[in-house]
Short mmCIF file of C-alpha atoms and ligand atoms in Angstrom, two decimals:
data_model
loop_
_atom_site.label_atom_id
_atom_site.label_comp_id
_atom_site.label_asym_id
_atom_site.label_seq_id
_atom_site.Cartn_x
_atom_site.Cartn_y
_atom_site.Cartn_z
CA MET A 111 -0.63 -3.53 -13.63
CA GLU A 112 -3.62 -1.47 -14.60
CA VAL A 113 -6.37 -0.83 -12.09
CA LYS A 114 -9.67 0.29 -13.58
CA ASN A 115 -12.67 1.57 -11.63
CA LEU A 116 -11.90 -0.67 -8.66
CA LYS A 117 -14.58 -0.76 -5.98
CA LYS A 118 -14.76 -2.63 -2.72
CA TYR A 119 -18.01 -2.15 -0.80
CA TYR A 120 -18.78 -3.99 2.43
CA PRO A 121 -22.49 -4.49 3.13
CA ILE A 122 -23.78 -3.18 6.47
CA LYS A 123 -26.21 -5.80 7.84
CA LYS A 124 -28.92 -5.24 10.40
CA GLY A 125 -31.54 -7.27 12.26
CA ILE A 126 -32.20 -11.00 12.59
CA ILE A 127 -32.62 -11.54 8.85
CA SER A 128 -29.37 -9.66 8.18
CA LYS A 129 -30.91 -7.14 5.84
CA THR A 130 -28.36 -5.00 3.98
CA VAL A 131 -29.02 -1.43 5.04
CA GLY A 132 -26.09 0.24 3.34
CA TYR A 133 -22.49 -0.13 2.27
CA VAL A 134 -19.10 0.88 3.57
CA LYS A 135 -17.39 2.18 0.47
CA ALA A 136 -13.82 1.24 1.39
CA VAL A 137 -12.54 1.66 -2.17
CA ASP A 138 -14.72 3.71 -4.46
CA ASP A 139 -13.88 3.84 -8.15
CA VAL A 140 -10.10 3.86 -8.10
CA SER A 141 -8.06 3.76 -11.34
CA PHE A 142 -4.29 3.90 -11.80
CA SER A 143 -1.37 2.14 -13.48
CA ILE A 144 1.85 0.74 -12.08
CA TYR A 145 4.83 0.22 -14.36
CA PRO A 146 7.48 -2.51 -14.04
CA GLY A 147 10.29 -1.65 -11.65
CA GLU A 148 8.69 1.43 -10.11
CA THR A 149 7.43 2.15 -6.63
CA VAL A 150 4.05 3.75 -6.22
CA GLY A 151 3.39 5.17 -2.76
CA LEU A 152 -0.20 5.01 -1.50
CA VAL A 153 -0.84 7.50 1.31
CA GLY A 154 -3.72 8.79 3.39
CA GLU A 155 -5.11 8.73 6.92
CA SER A 156 -6.27 5.43 8.41
CA GLY A 157 -9.58 4.24 7.01
CA CYS A 158 -9.03 5.87 3.60
CA GLY A 159 -8.92 2.54 1.77
CA LYS A 160 -5.18 2.11 1.19
CA SER A 161 -4.90 -1.37 2.67
CA THR A 162 -8.15 -2.54 1.10
CA THR A 163 -6.87 -1.31 -2.27
CA GLY A 164 -3.59 -3.18 -1.76
CA ARG A 165 -5.33 -6.35 -0.64
CA SER A 166 -7.78 -6.20 -3.57
CA LEU A 167 -4.89 -5.99 -6.05
CA VAL A 168 -3.59 -9.38 -4.93
CA ARG A 169 -7.08 -10.84 -4.36
CA LEU A 170 -6.79 -11.12 -0.59
CA GLU A 171 -10.09 -9.28 -0.96
CA ASP A 172 -12.53 -9.95 -3.79
CA PRO A 173 -13.26 -6.61 -5.47
CA THR A 174 -16.95 -5.62 -5.65
CA SER A 175 -16.39 -4.41 -9.23
CA GLY A 176 -13.72 -3.08 -11.53
CA GLN A 177 -10.65 -4.58 -13.15
CA VAL A 178 -7.10 -5.33 -12.07
CA ILE A 179 -5.20 -6.16 -15.25
CA PHE A 180 -1.87 -7.83 -14.59
CA GLU A 181 0.10 -9.07 -17.59
CA GLY A 182 -3.07 -9.28 -19.67
CA LYS A 183 -5.21 -11.09 -17.09
CA ASP A 184 -7.99 -9.52 -15.06
CA LEU A 185 -7.22 -10.60 -11.50
CA ALA A 186 -10.60 -9.33 -10.35
CA SER A 187 -12.45 -11.97 -12.35
CA ILE A 188 -10.17 -15.01 -12.64
CA SER A 189 -10.88 -18.15 -10.58
CA LYS A 190 -9.29 -18.83 -7.21
CA LYS A 191 -7.29 -21.62 -8.85
CA GLU A 192 -5.85 -19.33 -11.54
CA MET A 193 -5.11 -16.80 -8.84
CA ARG A 194 -3.17 -19.41 -6.87
CA GLU A 195 -0.88 -19.87 -9.87
CA LEU A 196 -0.34 -16.12 -10.15
CA ARG A 197 0.29 -15.90 -6.40
CA THR A 198 3.99 -16.53 -7.01
CA ASP A 199 4.17 -13.22 -8.94
CA LEU A 200 2.22 -11.14 -6.43
CA GLN A 201 3.19 -10.95 -2.79
CA ILE A 202 2.34 -8.81 0.20
CA ILE A 203 4.38 -7.65 3.20
CA PHE A 204 2.39 -6.71 6.30
CA GLN A 205 2.84 -3.99 8.91
CA ASP A 206 3.12 -6.52 11.70
CA PRO A 207 5.02 -9.51 10.37
CA TYR A 208 4.75 -11.19 13.76
CA SER A 209 1.01 -11.70 13.44
CA SER A 210 1.52 -13.39 10.07
CA LEU A 211 4.25 -15.75 11.31
CA ASN A 212 3.10 -18.98 12.99
CA PRO A 213 4.73 -18.76 16.46
CA ARG A 214 5.14 -22.55 16.73
CA LYS A 215 7.18 -22.93 13.57
CA ARG A 216 10.87 -22.39 13.05
CA ILE A 217 11.84 -19.60 10.65
CA GLY A 218 13.43 -22.08 8.23
CA ASP A 219 10.18 -24.02 7.94
CA LEU A 220 8.09 -20.84 7.64
CA LEU A 221 10.24 -19.62 4.77
CA ALA A 222 10.32 -22.97 2.97
CA GLU A 223 6.53 -23.38 3.25
CA PRO A 224 5.44 -21.43 0.13
CA LEU A 225 8.08 -23.14 -2.06
CA LEU A 226 6.96 -26.59 -0.91
CA ALA A 227 3.26 -25.72 -1.08
CA HIS A 228 3.64 -24.62 -4.71
CA LYS A 229 5.79 -27.73 -5.38
CA LEU A 230 8.56 -25.51 -6.72
CA ALA A 231 11.42 -27.21 -4.92
CA SER A 232 12.47 -30.36 -3.11
CA LYS A 233 13.07 -30.15 0.64
CA ALA A 234 16.84 -29.97 0.12
CA GLU A 235 16.51 -27.25 -2.54
CA ALA A 236 14.13 -25.29 -0.32
CA ALA A 237 16.58 -25.49 2.60
CA GLU A 238 19.35 -24.18 0.35
CA LYS A 239 17.12 -21.35 -0.83
CA VAL A 240 16.23 -20.44 2.76
CA ASN A 241 19.93 -20.05 3.61
CA HIS A 242 20.44 -17.83 0.62
CA ILE A 243 17.36 -15.66 1.16
CA LEU A 244 18.16 -15.12 4.87
CA GLU A 245 21.55 -13.77 3.88
CA THR A 246 20.01 -11.68 1.11
CA VAL A 247 17.84 -9.84 3.66
CA GLY A 248 20.77 -9.34 6.02
CA LEU A 249 20.17 -12.17 8.50
CA SER A 250 22.39 -15.13 9.35
CA LYS A 251 21.44 -18.49 7.84
CA HIS A 252 21.81 -19.94 11.34
CA TYR A 253 18.66 -18.08 12.34
CA LYS A 254 16.57 -20.64 10.52
CA ASN A 255 16.33 -22.85 13.60
CA ARG A 256 14.87 -20.05 15.73
CA TYR A 257 11.24 -19.19 16.42
CA PRO A 258 9.56 -15.85 15.53
CA HIS A 259 9.51 -14.60 19.16
CA GLU A 260 13.30 -14.73 19.29
CA PHE A 261 13.60 -11.81 16.85
CA SER A 262 13.35 -8.03 17.18
CA GLY A 263 10.75 -6.03 15.24
CA GLY A 264 13.23 -5.07 12.53
CA GLN A 265 14.45 -8.65 12.17
CA ARG A 266 10.88 -9.92 11.92
CA GLN A 267 10.20 -7.48 9.13
CA ARG A 268 13.30 -8.80 7.35
CA ILE A 269 11.80 -12.28 7.74
CA GLY A 270 8.50 -11.01 6.34
CA ILE A 271 10.40 -9.61 3.34
CA ALA A 272 12.35 -12.88 2.96
CA ARG A 273 9.11 -14.81 2.87
CA ALA A 274 7.67 -12.54 0.19
CA LEU A 275 10.85 -13.05 -1.88
CA MET A 276 10.90 -16.85 -1.70
CA LEU A 277 8.70 -17.23 -4.78
CA HIS A 278 10.50 -14.63 -6.94
CA PRO A 279 7.55 -12.25 -7.17
CA LYS A 280 7.27 -9.42 -9.69
CA LEU A 281 5.10 -7.11 -7.64
CA ILE A 282 5.02 -6.70 -3.87
CA ILE A 283 2.39 -4.80 -1.91
CA CYS A 284 4.20 -3.33 1.10
CA ASP A 285 1.39 -2.55 3.57
CA GLU A 286 2.91 -0.11 6.07
CA PRO A 287 6.04 -2.27 6.42
CA VAL A 288 7.95 0.24 8.57
CA SER A 289 5.14 1.99 10.48
CA ALA A 290 5.58 -0.16 13.59
CA LEU A 291 9.38 0.12 13.67
CA ASP A 292 11.70 2.57 15.44
CA VAL A 293 12.83 5.40 13.20
CA SER A 294 16.44 4.17 13.10
CA ILE A 295 15.30 0.69 12.04
CA GLN A 296 12.87 2.15 9.47
CA ALA A 297 15.74 3.51 7.39
CA GLN A 298 17.49 0.12 7.37
CA VAL A 299 14.38 -1.69 6.18
CA LEU A 300 13.68 0.95 3.52
CA ASN A 301 17.25 0.66 2.24
CA LEU A 302 16.90 -3.11 2.14
CA LEU A 303 13.68 -2.79 0.10
CA LYS A 304 15.45 -0.42 -2.31
CA ASP A 305 18.43 -2.77 -2.73
CA LEU A 306 16.18 -5.77 -3.30
CA GLN A 307 14.17 -3.84 -5.86
CA LYS A 308 17.31 -3.25 -7.92
CA GLU A 309 18.61 -6.77 -7.48
CA PHE A 310 15.37 -8.57 -8.36
CA ASN A 311 13.73 -5.96 -10.59
CA LEU A 312 10.74 -5.69 -8.26
CA THR A 313 7.72 -3.42 -8.52
CA TYR A 314 6.34 -2.06 -5.25
CA ILE A 315 3.15 -0.52 -4.04
CA PHE A 316 4.18 1.09 -0.79
CA ILE A 317 1.35 1.91 1.61
CA ALA A 318 1.84 4.40 4.44
CA HIS A 319 -0.22 6.91 6.40
CA GLY A 320 2.50 9.57 6.39
CA LEU A 321 4.70 10.99 3.68
CA GLY A 322 8.14 10.45 5.27
CA ALA A 323 8.96 6.90 4.18
CA VAL A 324 6.95 7.33 0.99
CA LYS A 325 9.04 10.31 -0.10
CA TYR A 326 12.19 8.29 0.33
CA ILE A 327 11.11 5.19 -1.57
CA SER A 328 8.45 6.16 -4.15
CA ASP A 329 8.78 7.20 -7.79
CA ARG A 330 5.16 8.32 -7.80
CA ILE A 331 2.68 9.01 -5.05
CA THR A 332 -1.05 8.41 -4.91
CA VAL A 333 -2.97 10.30 -2.24
CA MET A 334 -6.21 8.67 -1.11
CA TYR A 335 -9.09 9.98 1.00
CA LEU A 336 -12.27 8.10 1.88
CA GLY A 337 -11.83 5.40 -0.75
CA LYS A 338 -10.95 7.78 -3.58
CA ILE A 339 -7.79 9.05 -5.25
CA MET A 340 -7.33 12.77 -4.65
CA GLU A 341 -4.01 13.27 -6.42
CA MET A 342 -1.37 11.21 -8.19
CA ALA A 343 1.96 12.46 -9.53
CA LYS A 344 5.72 11.99 -9.47
CA THR A 345 7.10 12.23 -5.94
CA LYS A 346 8.94 15.50 -6.65
CA GLU A 347 5.77 17.03 -8.10
CA ILE A 348 3.70 16.05 -5.06
CA PHE A 349 6.21 17.65 -2.71
CA GLU A 350 7.01 20.74 -4.77
CA HIS A 351 3.72 21.44 -6.54
CA PRO A 352 0.86 19.80 -4.68
CA MET A 353 -2.44 20.78 -6.30
CA HIS A 354 -5.02 19.14 -4.06
CA PRO A 355 -5.89 20.83 -0.73
CA TYR A 356 -5.77 17.46 1.04
CA THR A 357 -2.23 16.75 -0.24
CA GLU A 358 -1.15 20.18 0.96
CA ILE A 359 -2.53 19.35 4.41
CA LEU A 360 -0.69 16.03 4.51
CA LEU A 361 2.50 17.87 3.55
CA ASN A 362 1.99 20.34 6.37
CA ALA A 363 1.82 17.41 8.78
CA TYR A 364 5.13 16.12 7.40
CA PRO A 365 7.98 17.34 9.59
CA VAL A 366 10.51 19.46 7.70
CA PRO A 367 14.00 20.01 9.15
CA ASN A 368 13.75 23.80 9.02
CA PRO A 369 10.21 25.22 9.31
CA HIS A 370 11.37 28.55 7.80
CA MET A 371 12.03 26.70 4.57
CA ARG A 372 8.30 26.68 3.94
CA ASP A 373 7.30 29.45 1.61
CA ARG A 374 3.65 28.52 1.39
CA GLU A 375 1.08 29.59 3.90
CA GLN A 376 -0.11 26.68 5.98
CA ILE A 377 -3.60 25.34 5.40
CA VAL A 378 -5.18 23.98 8.53
CA VAL A 379 -7.68 21.15 8.55
CA GLU A 380 -10.14 20.46 11.32
CA GLY A 381 -12.24 17.48 12.33
CA ASP A 382 -11.91 13.76 11.73
CA VAL A 383 -12.29 11.70 8.58
CA PRO A 384 -16.05 11.03 8.11
CA SER A 385 -17.20 7.39 8.22
CA PRO A 386 -16.84 5.59 4.87
CA ALA A 387 -20.37 4.24 5.58
CA HIS A 388 -21.67 7.79 5.16
CA PRO A 389 -19.26 9.58 2.82
CA PRO A 390 -20.11 13.23 2.17
CA LYS A 391 -21.96 14.02 -1.07
CA GLY A 392 -20.03 15.69 -3.89
CA CYS A 393 -16.32 15.94 -3.11
CA VAL A 394 -15.73 13.55 -0.19
CA PHE A 395 -13.25 16.04 1.27
CA HIS A 396 -15.64 19.01 1.36
CA THR A 397 -16.51 18.67 5.08
CA ARG A 398 -12.87 19.41 5.98
CA CYS A 399 -11.69 21.48 3.04
CA PRO A 400 -11.02 25.17 3.74
CA PHE A 401 -11.74 26.01 0.07
CA ALA A 402 -15.07 24.20 -0.32
CA LYS A 403 -17.72 26.04 -2.33
CA ASP A 404 -21.32 25.10 -3.24
CA ILE A 405 -20.37 22.98 -6.24
CA CYS A 406 -18.07 20.87 -4.01
CA ARG A 407 -21.06 19.79 -1.90
CA GLU A 408 -22.98 18.64 -5.00
CA LYS A 409 -20.67 17.41 -7.72
CA VAL A 410 -17.97 14.72 -7.42
CA PRO A 411 -14.76 16.12 -8.95
CA GLU A 412 -13.31 13.77 -11.56
CA LEU A 413 -9.69 12.67 -11.50
CA ASN A 414 -8.20 14.66 -14.39
CA GLY A 415 -4.78 15.18 -15.91
CA THR A 416 -2.12 13.17 -17.70
CA ASP A 417 1.05 12.92 -15.60
CA HIS A 418 -0.25 14.91 -12.66
CA LEU A 419 -3.75 13.70 -11.84
CA ILE A 420 -6.01 15.62 -9.54
CA ALA A 421 -9.63 15.38 -8.35
CA CYS A 422 -10.65 18.90 -7.28
CA HIS A 423 -12.96 21.62 -8.63
CA PHE A 424 -10.49 24.30 -7.47
CA PRO A 425 -6.94 22.95 -7.67
CA LEU A 426 -4.31 25.00 -5.85
CA SER A 427 -2.50 27.34 -8.21
CA GLN A 428 1.24 26.99 -8.62
FE1 SF4 B 922 -11.94 21.25 -1.57
FE2 SF4 B 922 -13.83 21.53 -3.42
FE3 SF4 B 922 -11.42 20.71 -4.13
FE4 SF4 B 922 -13.01 19.10 -2.75
S1 SF4 B 922 -13.36 19.86 -4.82
S2 SF4 B 922 -10.87 19.47 -2.38
S3 SF4 B 922 -14.03 20.55 -1.41
S4 SF4 B 922 -11.96 22.71 -3.29
MG1 MG B 923 -4.04 -0.17 6.82
#
């Protein structure tokens, strides 16, 4: 998948005639590629546009502009009908699977639903598939007669994953799939995602606000701030040679087993993320960056580089 100059702006309306007085720039000119079989982690504080990016890639949101090329087709401009056909290839797993599971339906019916809706199987075939997929995600096939409220958080997330797998997707957007789970359960779900990736040759975009889970699961990491990509590189590179001040700050917030292991001096950030309705001029990070200079307040730094991409006028030296 190749994402080119993706933007998602939400109009801010005011008054009785709903005049547009401005825009919330949730995703602002984002470009990156995802290769088959890899996991790209998307990290940043809440409100930085990670979820909106993920949702735009599978057309749960209509992008304002830009392209999302998937196997030669631009998902940003195809019709809803064409998108429905591609829906089998592109799935999403949510942070809170419970809210996306109809509480009045049995798990077996919930899982069979997409297969039947896309007319991909008979009822008997779908039932067979449900048994198989429940076991694939580590649940008993006998669970299919139960209702969503009868499961724990970790089990519900397994059901969410099972549902995403029913249509044999190629790419899955994992939108904070472990953020709401206990730490001990997080590891189990992450291992399950890793195993399934190998078994079904899946490609993941893994969204998270912290670096812990992302480090464990991602081949590459994309760091976002206020709708823009700050840095993108291989996971090892991001952890060992971060070049963007914001990445460095995220790393400092990431708990390390032995604090004396840190050889770098800690950079401290103050203040909250500004509103995406009024992003700062120039580099969007300049209001919180300890290294900001005049040019940072005027000129937007471009995302430059080949394997290690960075958007900063004064990248950290190695
Ligand atoms: Fe900081 Fe300037 Fe780099 Fe932005 S461009 S991150 S303000 S040094
Ligand atoms: Mg989110």
